[in-house]
Tab-separated table of C-alpha atoms in Angstrom:
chain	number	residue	atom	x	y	z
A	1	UNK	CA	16.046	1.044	18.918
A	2	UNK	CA	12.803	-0.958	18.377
A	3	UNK	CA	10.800	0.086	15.811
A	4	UNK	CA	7.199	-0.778	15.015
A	5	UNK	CA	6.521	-2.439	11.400
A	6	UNK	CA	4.780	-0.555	8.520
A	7	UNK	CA	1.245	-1.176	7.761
A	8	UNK	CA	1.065	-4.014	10.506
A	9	UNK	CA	-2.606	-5.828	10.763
A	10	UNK	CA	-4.674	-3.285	8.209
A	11	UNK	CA	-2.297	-0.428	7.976
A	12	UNK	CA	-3.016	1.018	5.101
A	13	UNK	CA	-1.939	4.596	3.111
A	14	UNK	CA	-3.989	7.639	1.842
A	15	UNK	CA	-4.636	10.661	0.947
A	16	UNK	CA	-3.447	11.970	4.256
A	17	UNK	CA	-0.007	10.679	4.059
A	18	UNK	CA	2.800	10.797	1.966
A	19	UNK	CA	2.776	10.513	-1.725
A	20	UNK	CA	4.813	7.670	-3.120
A	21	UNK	CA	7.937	8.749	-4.864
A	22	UNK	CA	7.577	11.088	-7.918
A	23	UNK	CA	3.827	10.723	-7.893
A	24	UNK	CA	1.388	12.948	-8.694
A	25	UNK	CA	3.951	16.514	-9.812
A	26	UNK	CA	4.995	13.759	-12.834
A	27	UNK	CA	0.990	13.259	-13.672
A	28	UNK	CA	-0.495	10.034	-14.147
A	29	UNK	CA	1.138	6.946	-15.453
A	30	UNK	CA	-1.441	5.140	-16.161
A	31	UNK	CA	-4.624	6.995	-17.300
A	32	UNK	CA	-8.003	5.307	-18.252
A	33	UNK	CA	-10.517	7.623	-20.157
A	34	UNK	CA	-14.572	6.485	-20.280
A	35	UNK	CA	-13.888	2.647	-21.113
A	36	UNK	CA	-16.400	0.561	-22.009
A	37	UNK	CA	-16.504	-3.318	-22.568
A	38	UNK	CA	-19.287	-4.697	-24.042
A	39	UNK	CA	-19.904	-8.449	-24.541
A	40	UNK	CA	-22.223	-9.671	-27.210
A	41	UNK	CA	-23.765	-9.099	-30.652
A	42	UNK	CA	-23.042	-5.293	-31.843
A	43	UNK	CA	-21.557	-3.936	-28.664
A	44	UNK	CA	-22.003	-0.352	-30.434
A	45	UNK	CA	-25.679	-0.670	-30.055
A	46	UNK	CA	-25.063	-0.187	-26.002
A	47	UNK	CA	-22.938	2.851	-26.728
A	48	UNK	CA	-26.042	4.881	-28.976
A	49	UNK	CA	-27.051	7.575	-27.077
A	50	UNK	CA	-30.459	6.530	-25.827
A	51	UNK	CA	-28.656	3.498	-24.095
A	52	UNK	CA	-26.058	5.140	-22.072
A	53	UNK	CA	-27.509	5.340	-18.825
A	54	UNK	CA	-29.648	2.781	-18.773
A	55	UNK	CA	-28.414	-0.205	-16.303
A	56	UNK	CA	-26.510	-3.310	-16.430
A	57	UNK	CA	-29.922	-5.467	-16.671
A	58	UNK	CA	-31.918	-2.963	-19.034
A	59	UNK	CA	-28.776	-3.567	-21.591
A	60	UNK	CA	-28.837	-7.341	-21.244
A	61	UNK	CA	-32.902	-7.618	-21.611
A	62	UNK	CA	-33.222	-5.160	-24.572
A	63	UNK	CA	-30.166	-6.004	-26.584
A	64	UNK	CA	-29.178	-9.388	-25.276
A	65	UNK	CA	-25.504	-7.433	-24.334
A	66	UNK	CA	-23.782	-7.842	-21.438
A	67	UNK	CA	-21.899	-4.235	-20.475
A	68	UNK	CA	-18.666	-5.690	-18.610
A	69	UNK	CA	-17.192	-1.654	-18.132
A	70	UNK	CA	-19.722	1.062	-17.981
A	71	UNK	CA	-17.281	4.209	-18.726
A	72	UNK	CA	-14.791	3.526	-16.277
A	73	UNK	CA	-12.438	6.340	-15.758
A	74	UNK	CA	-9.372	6.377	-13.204
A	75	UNK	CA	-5.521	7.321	-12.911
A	76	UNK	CA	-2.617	5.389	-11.382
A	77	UNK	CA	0.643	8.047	-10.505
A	78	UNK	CA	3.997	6.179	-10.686
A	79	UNK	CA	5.123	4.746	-7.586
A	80	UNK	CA	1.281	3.852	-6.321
A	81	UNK	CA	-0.372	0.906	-5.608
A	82	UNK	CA	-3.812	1.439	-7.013
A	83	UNK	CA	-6.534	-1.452	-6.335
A	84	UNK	CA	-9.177	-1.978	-7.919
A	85	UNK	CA	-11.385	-4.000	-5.537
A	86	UNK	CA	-15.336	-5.609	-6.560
A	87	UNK	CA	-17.556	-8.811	-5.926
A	88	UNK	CA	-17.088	-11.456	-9.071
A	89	UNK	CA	-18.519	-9.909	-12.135
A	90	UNK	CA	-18.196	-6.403	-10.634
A	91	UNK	CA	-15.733	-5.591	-13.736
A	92	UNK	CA	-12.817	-5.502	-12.148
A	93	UNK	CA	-10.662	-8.041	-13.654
A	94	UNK	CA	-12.282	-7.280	-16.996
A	95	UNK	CA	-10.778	-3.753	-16.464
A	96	UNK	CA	-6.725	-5.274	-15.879
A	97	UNK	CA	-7.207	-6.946	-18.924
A	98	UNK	CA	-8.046	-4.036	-20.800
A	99	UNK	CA	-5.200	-2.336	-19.647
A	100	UNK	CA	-3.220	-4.258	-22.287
A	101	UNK	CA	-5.270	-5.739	-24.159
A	102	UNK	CA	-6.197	-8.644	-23.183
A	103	UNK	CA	-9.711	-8.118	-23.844
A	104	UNK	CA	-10.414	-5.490	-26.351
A	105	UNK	CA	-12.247	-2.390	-24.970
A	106	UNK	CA	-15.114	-1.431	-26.640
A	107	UNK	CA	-14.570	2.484	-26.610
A	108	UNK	CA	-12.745	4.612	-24.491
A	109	UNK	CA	-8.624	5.704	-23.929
A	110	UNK	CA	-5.368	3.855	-22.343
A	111	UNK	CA	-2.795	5.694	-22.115
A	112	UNK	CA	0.517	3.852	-20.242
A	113	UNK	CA	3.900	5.538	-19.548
A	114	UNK	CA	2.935	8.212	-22.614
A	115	UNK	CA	2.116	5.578	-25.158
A	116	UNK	CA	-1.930	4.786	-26.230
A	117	UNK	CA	-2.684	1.661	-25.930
A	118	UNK	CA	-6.028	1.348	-27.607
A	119	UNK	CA	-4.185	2.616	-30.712
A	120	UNK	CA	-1.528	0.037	-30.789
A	121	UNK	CA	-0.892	-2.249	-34.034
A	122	UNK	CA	-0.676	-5.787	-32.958
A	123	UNK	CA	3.553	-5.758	-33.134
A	124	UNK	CA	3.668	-2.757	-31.046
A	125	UNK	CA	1.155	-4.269	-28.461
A	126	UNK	CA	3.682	-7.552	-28.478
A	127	UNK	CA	6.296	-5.254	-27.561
A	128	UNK	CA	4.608	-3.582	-25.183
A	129	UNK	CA	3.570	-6.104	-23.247
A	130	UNK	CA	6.851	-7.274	-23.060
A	131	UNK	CA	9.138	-4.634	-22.294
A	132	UNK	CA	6.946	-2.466	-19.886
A	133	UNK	CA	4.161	-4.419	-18.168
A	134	UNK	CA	4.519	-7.983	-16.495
A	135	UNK	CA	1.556	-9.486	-15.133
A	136	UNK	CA	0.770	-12.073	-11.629
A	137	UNK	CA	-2.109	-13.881	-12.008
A	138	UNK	CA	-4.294	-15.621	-9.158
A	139	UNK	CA	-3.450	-18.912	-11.310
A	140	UNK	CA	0.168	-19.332	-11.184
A	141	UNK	CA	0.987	-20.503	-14.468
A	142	UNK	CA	3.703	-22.103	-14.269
A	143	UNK	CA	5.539	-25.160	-16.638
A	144	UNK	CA	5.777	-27.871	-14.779
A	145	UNK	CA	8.701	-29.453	-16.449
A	146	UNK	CA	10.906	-26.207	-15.392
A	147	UNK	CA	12.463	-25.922	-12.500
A	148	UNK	CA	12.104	-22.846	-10.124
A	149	UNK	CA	15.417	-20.803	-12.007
A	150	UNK	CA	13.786	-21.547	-15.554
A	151	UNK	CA	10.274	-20.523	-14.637
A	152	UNK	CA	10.802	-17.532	-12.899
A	153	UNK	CA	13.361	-16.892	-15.579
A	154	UNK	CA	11.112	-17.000	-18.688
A	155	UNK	CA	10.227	-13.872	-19.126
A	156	UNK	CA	14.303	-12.685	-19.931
A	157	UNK	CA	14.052	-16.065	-22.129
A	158	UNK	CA	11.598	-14.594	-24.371
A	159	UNK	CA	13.623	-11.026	-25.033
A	160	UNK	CA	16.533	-12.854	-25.687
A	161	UNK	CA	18.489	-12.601	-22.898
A	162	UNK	CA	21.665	-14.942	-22.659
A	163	UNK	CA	20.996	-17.757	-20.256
A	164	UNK	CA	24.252	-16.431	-18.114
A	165	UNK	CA	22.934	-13.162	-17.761
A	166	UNK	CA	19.099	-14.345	-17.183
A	167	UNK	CA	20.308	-16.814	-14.883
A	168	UNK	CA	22.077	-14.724	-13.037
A	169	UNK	CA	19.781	-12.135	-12.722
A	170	UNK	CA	17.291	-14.209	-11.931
A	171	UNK	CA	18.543	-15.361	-9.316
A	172	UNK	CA	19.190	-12.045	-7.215
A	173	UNK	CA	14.920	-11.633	-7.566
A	174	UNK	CA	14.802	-15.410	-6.173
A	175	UNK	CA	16.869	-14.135	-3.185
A	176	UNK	CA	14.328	-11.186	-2.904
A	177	UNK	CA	11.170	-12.764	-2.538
A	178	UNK	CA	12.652	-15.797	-0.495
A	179	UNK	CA	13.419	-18.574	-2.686
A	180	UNK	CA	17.199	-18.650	-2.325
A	181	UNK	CA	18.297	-22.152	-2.490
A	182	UNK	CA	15.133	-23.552	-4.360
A	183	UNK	CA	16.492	-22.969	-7.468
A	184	UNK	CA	16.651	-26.477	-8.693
A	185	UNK	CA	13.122	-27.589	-7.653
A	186	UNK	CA	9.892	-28.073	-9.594
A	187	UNK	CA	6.747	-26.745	-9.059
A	188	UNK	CA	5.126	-29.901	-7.717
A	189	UNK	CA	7.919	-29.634	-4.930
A	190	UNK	CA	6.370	-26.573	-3.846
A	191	UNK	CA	3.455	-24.856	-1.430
A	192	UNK	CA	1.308	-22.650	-2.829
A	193	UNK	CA	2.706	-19.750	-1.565
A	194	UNK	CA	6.046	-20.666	-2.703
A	195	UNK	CA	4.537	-21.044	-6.490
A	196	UNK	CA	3.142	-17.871	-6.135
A	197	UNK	CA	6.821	-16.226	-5.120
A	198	UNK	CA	8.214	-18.048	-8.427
A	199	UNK	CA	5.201	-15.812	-9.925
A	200	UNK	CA	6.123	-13.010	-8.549
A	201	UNK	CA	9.429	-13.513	-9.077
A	202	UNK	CA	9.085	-13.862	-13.140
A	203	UNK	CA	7.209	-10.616	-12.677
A	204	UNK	CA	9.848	-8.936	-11.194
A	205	UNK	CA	12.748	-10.461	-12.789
A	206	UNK	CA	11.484	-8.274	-16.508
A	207	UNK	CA	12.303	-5.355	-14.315
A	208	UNK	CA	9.361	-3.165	-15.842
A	209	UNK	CA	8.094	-0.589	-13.752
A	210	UNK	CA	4.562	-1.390	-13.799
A	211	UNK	CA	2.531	-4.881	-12.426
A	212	UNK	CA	-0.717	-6.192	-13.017
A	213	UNK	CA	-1.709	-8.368	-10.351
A	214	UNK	CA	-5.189	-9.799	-10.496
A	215	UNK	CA	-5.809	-11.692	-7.320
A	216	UNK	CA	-2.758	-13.246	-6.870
A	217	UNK	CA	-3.103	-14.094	-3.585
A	218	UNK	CA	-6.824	-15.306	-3.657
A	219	UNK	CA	-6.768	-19.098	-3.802
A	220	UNK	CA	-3.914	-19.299	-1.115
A	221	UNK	CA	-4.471	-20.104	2.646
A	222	UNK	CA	-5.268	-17.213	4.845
A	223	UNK	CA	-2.110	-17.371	6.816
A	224	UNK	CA	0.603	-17.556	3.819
A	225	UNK	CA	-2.210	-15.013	1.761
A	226	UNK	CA	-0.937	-12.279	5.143
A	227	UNK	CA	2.792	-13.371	4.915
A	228	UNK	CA	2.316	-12.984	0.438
A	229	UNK	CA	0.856	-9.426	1.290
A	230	UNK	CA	3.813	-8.387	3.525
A	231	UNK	CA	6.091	-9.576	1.467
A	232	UNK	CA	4.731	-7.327	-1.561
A	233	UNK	CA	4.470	-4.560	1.134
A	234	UNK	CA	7.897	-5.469	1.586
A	235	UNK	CA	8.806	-5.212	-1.890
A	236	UNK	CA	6.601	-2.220	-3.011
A	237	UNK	CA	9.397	-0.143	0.094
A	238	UNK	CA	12.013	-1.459	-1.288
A	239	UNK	CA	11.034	-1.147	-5.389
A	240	UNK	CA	8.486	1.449	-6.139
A	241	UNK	CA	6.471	-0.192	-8.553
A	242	UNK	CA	3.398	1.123	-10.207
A	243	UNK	CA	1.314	-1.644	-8.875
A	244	UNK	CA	-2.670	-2.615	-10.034
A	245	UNK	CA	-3.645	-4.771	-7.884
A	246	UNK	CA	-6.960	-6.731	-7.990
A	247	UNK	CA	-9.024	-7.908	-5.145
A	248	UNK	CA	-12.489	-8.950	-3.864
A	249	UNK	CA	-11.214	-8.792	-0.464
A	250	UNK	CA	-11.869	-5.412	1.376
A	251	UNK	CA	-9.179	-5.865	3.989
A	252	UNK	CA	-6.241	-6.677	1.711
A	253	UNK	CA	-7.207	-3.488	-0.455
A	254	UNK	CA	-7.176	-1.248	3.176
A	255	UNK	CA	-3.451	-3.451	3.609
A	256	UNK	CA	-2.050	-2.884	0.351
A	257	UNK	CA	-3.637	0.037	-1.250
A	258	UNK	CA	-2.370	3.720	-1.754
A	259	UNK	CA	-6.019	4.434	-3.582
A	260	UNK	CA	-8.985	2.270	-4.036
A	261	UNK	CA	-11.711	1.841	-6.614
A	262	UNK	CA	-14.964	-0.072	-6.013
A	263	UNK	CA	-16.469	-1.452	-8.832
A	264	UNK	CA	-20.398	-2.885	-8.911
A	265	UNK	CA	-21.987	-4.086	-12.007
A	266	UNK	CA	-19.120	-2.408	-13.891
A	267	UNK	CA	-19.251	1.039	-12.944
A	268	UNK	CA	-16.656	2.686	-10.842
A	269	UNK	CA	-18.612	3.403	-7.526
A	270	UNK	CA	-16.011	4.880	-5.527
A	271	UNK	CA	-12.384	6.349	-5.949
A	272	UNK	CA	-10.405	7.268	-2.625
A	273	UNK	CA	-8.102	6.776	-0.398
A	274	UNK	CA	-8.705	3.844	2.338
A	275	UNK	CA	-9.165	6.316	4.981
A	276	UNK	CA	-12.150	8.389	2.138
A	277	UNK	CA	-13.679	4.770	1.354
A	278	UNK	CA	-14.084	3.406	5.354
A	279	UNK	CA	-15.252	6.806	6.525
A	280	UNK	CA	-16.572	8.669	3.652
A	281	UNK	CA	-18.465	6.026	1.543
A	282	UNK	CA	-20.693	7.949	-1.090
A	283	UNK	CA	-22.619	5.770	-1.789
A	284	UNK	CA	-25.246	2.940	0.225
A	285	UNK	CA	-23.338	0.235	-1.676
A	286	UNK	CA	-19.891	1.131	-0.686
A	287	UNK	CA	-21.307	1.678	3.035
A	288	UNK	CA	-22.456	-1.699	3.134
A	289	UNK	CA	-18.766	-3.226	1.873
A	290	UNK	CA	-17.158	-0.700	4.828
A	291	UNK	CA	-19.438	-1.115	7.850
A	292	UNK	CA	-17.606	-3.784	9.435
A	293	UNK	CA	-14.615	-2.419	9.343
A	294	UNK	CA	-13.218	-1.131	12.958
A	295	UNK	CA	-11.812	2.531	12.765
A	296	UNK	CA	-8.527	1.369	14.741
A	297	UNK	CA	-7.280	-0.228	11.798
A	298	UNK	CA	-8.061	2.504	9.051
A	299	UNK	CA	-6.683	5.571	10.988
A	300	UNK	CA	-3.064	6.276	10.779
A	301	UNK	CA	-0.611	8.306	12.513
A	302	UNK	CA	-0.490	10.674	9.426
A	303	UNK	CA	-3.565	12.302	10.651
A	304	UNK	CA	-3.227	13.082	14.099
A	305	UNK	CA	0.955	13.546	14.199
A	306	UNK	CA	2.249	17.235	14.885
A	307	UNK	CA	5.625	18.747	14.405
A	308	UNK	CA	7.949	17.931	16.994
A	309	UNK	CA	7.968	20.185	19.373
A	310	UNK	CA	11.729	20.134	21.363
A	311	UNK	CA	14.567	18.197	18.953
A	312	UNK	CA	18.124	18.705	20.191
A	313	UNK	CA	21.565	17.875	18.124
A	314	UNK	CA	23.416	15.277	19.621
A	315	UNK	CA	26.349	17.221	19.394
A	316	UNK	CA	24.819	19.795	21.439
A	317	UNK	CA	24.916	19.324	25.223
A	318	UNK	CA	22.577	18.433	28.491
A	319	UNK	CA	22.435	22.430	29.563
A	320	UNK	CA	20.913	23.518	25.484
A	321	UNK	CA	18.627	20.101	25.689
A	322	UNK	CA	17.333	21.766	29.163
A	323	UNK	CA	16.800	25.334	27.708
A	324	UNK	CA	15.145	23.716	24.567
A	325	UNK	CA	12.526	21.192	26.909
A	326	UNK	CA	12.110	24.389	29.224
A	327	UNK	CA	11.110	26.646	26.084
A	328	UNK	CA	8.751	23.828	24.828
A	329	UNK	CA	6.604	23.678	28.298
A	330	UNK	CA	7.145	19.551	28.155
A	331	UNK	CA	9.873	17.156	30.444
A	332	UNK	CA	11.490	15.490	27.279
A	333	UNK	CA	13.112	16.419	23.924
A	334	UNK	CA	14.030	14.526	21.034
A	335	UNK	CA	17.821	13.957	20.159
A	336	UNK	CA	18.690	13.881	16.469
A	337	UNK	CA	21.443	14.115	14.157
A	338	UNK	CA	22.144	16.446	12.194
A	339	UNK	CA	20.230	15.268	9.111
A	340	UNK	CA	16.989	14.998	11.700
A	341	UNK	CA	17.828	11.113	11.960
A	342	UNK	CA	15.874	9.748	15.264
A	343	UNK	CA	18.503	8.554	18.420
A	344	UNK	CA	16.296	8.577	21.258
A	345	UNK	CA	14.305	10.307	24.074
A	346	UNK	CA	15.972	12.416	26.026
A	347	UNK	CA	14.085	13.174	29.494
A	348	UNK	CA	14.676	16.601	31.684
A	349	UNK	CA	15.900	14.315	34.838
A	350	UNK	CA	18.510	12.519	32.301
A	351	UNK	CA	19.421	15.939	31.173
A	352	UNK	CA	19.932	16.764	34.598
A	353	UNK	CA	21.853	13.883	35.215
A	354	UNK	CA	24.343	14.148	32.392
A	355	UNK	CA	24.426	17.778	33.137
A	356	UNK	CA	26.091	16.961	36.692
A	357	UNK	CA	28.323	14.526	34.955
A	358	UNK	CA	29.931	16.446	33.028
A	359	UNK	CA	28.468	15.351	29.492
A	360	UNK	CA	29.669	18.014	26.989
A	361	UNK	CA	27.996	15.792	24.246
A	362	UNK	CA	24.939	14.339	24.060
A	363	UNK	CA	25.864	12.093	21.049
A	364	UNK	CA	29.037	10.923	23.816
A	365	UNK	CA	26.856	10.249	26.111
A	366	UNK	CA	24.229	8.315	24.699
A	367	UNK	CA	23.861	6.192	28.432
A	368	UNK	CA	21.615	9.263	28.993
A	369	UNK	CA	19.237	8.826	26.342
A	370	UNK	CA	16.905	6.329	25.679
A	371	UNK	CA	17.668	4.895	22.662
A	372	UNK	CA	15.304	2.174	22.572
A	373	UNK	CA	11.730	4.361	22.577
A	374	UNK	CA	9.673	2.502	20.242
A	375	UNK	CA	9.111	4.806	16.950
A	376	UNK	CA	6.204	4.050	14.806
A	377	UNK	CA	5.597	5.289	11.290
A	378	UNK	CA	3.243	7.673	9.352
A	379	UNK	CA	1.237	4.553	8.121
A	380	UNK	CA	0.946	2.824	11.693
A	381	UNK	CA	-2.854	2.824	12.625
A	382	UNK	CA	-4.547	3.198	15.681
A	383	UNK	CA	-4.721	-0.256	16.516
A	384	UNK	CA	-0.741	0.235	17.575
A	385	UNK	CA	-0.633	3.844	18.708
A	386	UNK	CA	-3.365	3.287	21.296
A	387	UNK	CA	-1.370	0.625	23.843
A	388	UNK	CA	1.640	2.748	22.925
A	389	UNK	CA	0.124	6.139	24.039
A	390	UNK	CA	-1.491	4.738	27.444
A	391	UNK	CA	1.518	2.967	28.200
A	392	UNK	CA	3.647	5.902	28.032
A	393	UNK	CA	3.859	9.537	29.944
A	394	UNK	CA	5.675	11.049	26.364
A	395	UNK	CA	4.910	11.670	23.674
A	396	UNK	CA	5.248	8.345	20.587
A	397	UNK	CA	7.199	9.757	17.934
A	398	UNK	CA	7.305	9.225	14.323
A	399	UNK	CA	10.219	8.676	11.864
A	400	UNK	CA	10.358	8.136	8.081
A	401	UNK	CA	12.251	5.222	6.080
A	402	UNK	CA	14.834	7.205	6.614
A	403	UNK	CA	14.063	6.990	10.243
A	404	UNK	CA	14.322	10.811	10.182
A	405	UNK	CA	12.300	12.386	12.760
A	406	UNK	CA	8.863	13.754	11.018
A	407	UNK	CA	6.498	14.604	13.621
A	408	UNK	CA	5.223	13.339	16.930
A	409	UNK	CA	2.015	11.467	18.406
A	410	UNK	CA	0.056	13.049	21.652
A	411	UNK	CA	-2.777	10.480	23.489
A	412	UNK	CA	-5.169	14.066	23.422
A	413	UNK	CA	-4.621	13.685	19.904
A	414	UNK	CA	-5.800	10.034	19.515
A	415	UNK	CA	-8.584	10.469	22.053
A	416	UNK	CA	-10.237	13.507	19.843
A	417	UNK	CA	-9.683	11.503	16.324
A	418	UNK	CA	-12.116	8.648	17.677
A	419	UNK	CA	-14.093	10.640	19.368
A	420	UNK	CA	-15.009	12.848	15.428
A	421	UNK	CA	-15.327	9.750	14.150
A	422	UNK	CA	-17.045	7.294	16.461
A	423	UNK	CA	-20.341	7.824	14.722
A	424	UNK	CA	-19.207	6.026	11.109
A	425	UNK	CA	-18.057	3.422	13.348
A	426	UNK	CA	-20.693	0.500	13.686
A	427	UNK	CA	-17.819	-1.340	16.056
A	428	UNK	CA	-17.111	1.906	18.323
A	429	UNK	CA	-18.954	0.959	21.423
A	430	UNK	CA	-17.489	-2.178	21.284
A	431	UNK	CA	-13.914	-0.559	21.892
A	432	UNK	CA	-15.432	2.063	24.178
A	433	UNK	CA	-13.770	0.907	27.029
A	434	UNK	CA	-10.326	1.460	25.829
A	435	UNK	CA	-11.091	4.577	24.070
A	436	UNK	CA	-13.065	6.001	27.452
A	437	UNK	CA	-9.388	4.987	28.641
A	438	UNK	CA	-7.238	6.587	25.827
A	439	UNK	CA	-9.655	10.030	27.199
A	440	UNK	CA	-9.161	9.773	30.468
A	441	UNK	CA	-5.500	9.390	30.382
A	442	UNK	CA	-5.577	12.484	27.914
A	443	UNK	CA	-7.636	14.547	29.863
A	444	UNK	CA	-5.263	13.764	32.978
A	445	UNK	CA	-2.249	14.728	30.942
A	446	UNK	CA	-4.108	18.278	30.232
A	447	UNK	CA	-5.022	18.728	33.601
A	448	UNK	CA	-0.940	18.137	34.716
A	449	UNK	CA	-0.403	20.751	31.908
A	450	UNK	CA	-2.109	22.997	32.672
């Protein structure tokens, strides 16, 4: 069965699909409460009441302060990958910092995983750091009289951790992010991407449950900066990090984000999903970051799937698959086990077929179905469904990690998503041709329905 990659090109999740794991019923784990940074002589002055609103230029002229965070405010829920995405000096990797402590907020509330960070003692905040957050920086940082093994192991080093056990454990995460084998080599021996894996890897070898990633991926060439973003993609399915991930790069926050904040001149302009912050910017500012981007790769298949409408066991047989496709005024069901796992397509002249054969079974006669029609997922975008729909008379239907069966994908569907949003899309007429396509095979499907 060939199945289409998550969050190929910009695929990207929101508000409209599914929560990470454990998410939002458990409440935040990371919440940030009015922050402020302010750089200079007697920060405190920018915090008296008659300076509060005034802007980022007004604070430097009058008070010869530099506000870094203007009462930044946000939430992370465990599982997500939140990024927090600005131009340079925007805030935004003044705001990771604070998160532990790097820099010292000025006023304001962190709390992480139920403990306050603003009111940590210095020992507690060494702890801290050490035990629950780790930390990838765009600079990778690493000793270049290590090899690979004892750099990405470091982190276990410093708690104490025998060098059997560190070494060993190190290097399962090695094998994870691809650098099986390259244990013995030193950083010199290495491409940047590869240095940036060890980083990654010394990240993930602490095992803590949260990262802090402030543009790791920035300085790296564009085509191993794609390959670093699918591998954390990768990863983030496979680990369920709380991930806060830094960019000034608008399409690698649409790639990798579950929520995104824009920052400008240290405020928080926008909070939203990708799908909110292409097609409902709220302000001129983030409309000018989002015009350029085409609609095909911010819609998903979360928005415009429906229930499936005719599943059939694949114990059952060809004569209750008929009966079921009848009922559900199509010419195909979907066959499924019976924990809703996807097999395959199952067409009314197959059914037919098998029926004459003598198939008691579906699941015993799986030369009847079609086992190989492509699935996509909830986060696939547009960009993939559209070829998919036009090339096809059924329906495209879409399957979890699981690769349980959780709804299905109709071209009328697609056709009247682009067509309520074509107006926020400065690139639509551009891609008319293929949409006016996408509509008329949709509007020829409705006419053979009806």
């Amino acid at each position: 069965m060939a199945t289409i990659a998550d969050r190929t090109d910009l695929g990207v999740m929101g508000e409209t699909r599914p929560e990470p794991e454990g998410s939002a019923s458990q409440g935040p784990i990371i919440k940030v409460d009015s922050i402020w940074k302010v750089f200079g002589k007697s920060p405190e002055r920018a915090l008296e009441p008659g300076n509060l609103e005034k802007s980022k230029a007004e604070i430097q002229s009058e008070l010869g302060a530099v506000i870094g965070l203007h009462d930044v405010s946000f939430e992370v829920h465990k599982g997500q990958t939140f990024v927090i995405m600005g131009l340079s000096g925007s805030g935004k990797s003044t705001m990771v910092r604070c998160l532990i402590r790097l820099i010292e907020p000025t006023a304001g509330r962190i709390v992480i995983d139920g403990n306050e960070v603003t009111a940590m003692s210095d020992k507690e905040l060494m702890e801290f750091r050490r035990s629950k957050i780790a930390m990838v920086f765009q600079h990778y940082g690493l000793m270049p009289h290590r090899n690979v093994l004892e750099n990405a192991s470091w982190g276990l080093e410093v708690q104490g951790v025998p060098e059997a056990e560190r070494h060993s454990r190190t290097r399962e995460v090695l094998d994870m992010v691809g650098l099986g084998g390259w244990e013995a080599s030193y950083p010199r021996q290495l491409s940047g991407g590869m240095q940036q894996r060890v980083g990654l890897a010394r990240a993930l070898v602490v095992d803590t449950d949260i990262l802090l990633m402030d543009e790791p991926f920035s300085g790296l060439d564009p085509l191993i900066r794609r390959q670093m973003q699918d591998e954390l993609l990768r990863l983030q399915e496979e680990l369920h990090k709380t991930i806060v991930f830094i960019t000034h790069d608008l399409n690698e926050a649409l790639k990798l984000g579950d929520r995104i904040a824009i920052m400008h001149d240290g405020r928080v302009a926008q909070i939203g999903s990708p799908e909110d912050i292409v097609l409902r910017p709220e302000d001129e500012y983030v409309g000018d970051f989002t015009q350029d981007v085409r609609l095909e790769s911010v819609l998903t298949a979360s928005k415009v799937m429906v229930p499936p409408k005719a599943t059939v066991l694949g114990h059952q047989g060809p004569r209750a698959a008929l009966h079921t496709i009848g009922a559900s005024d199509g010419d195909a069901a979907w066959i499924v086990d019976r924990s809703q796992r996807y097999i395959g397509l199952l067409t009314i002249a197959r059914a037919n077929d098998a029926l004459k054969a003598g198939i008691n079974r579906l699941d015993l006669g799986l030369g009847y179905v079609n086992q190989g029609y492509e699935t996509v997922s909830p986060d696939t975008t547009f960009d993939l469904l559209i070829p998919l729909a036009m090339a096809s008379d059924y329906p495209i239907p879409v399957t979890d990690g699981d690769n349980r069966l959780v709804g299905e994908i109709h071209r009328s569907a697609l056709a009247e998503a682009l067509a309520e949003t074509s107006t926020a899309d400065p690139d639509y007429e551009a891609n008319a041709a293929a949409n006016a396509a996408l509509a008329a095979e949709a509007e020829v499907d409705a006419q053979n329905d009806g």
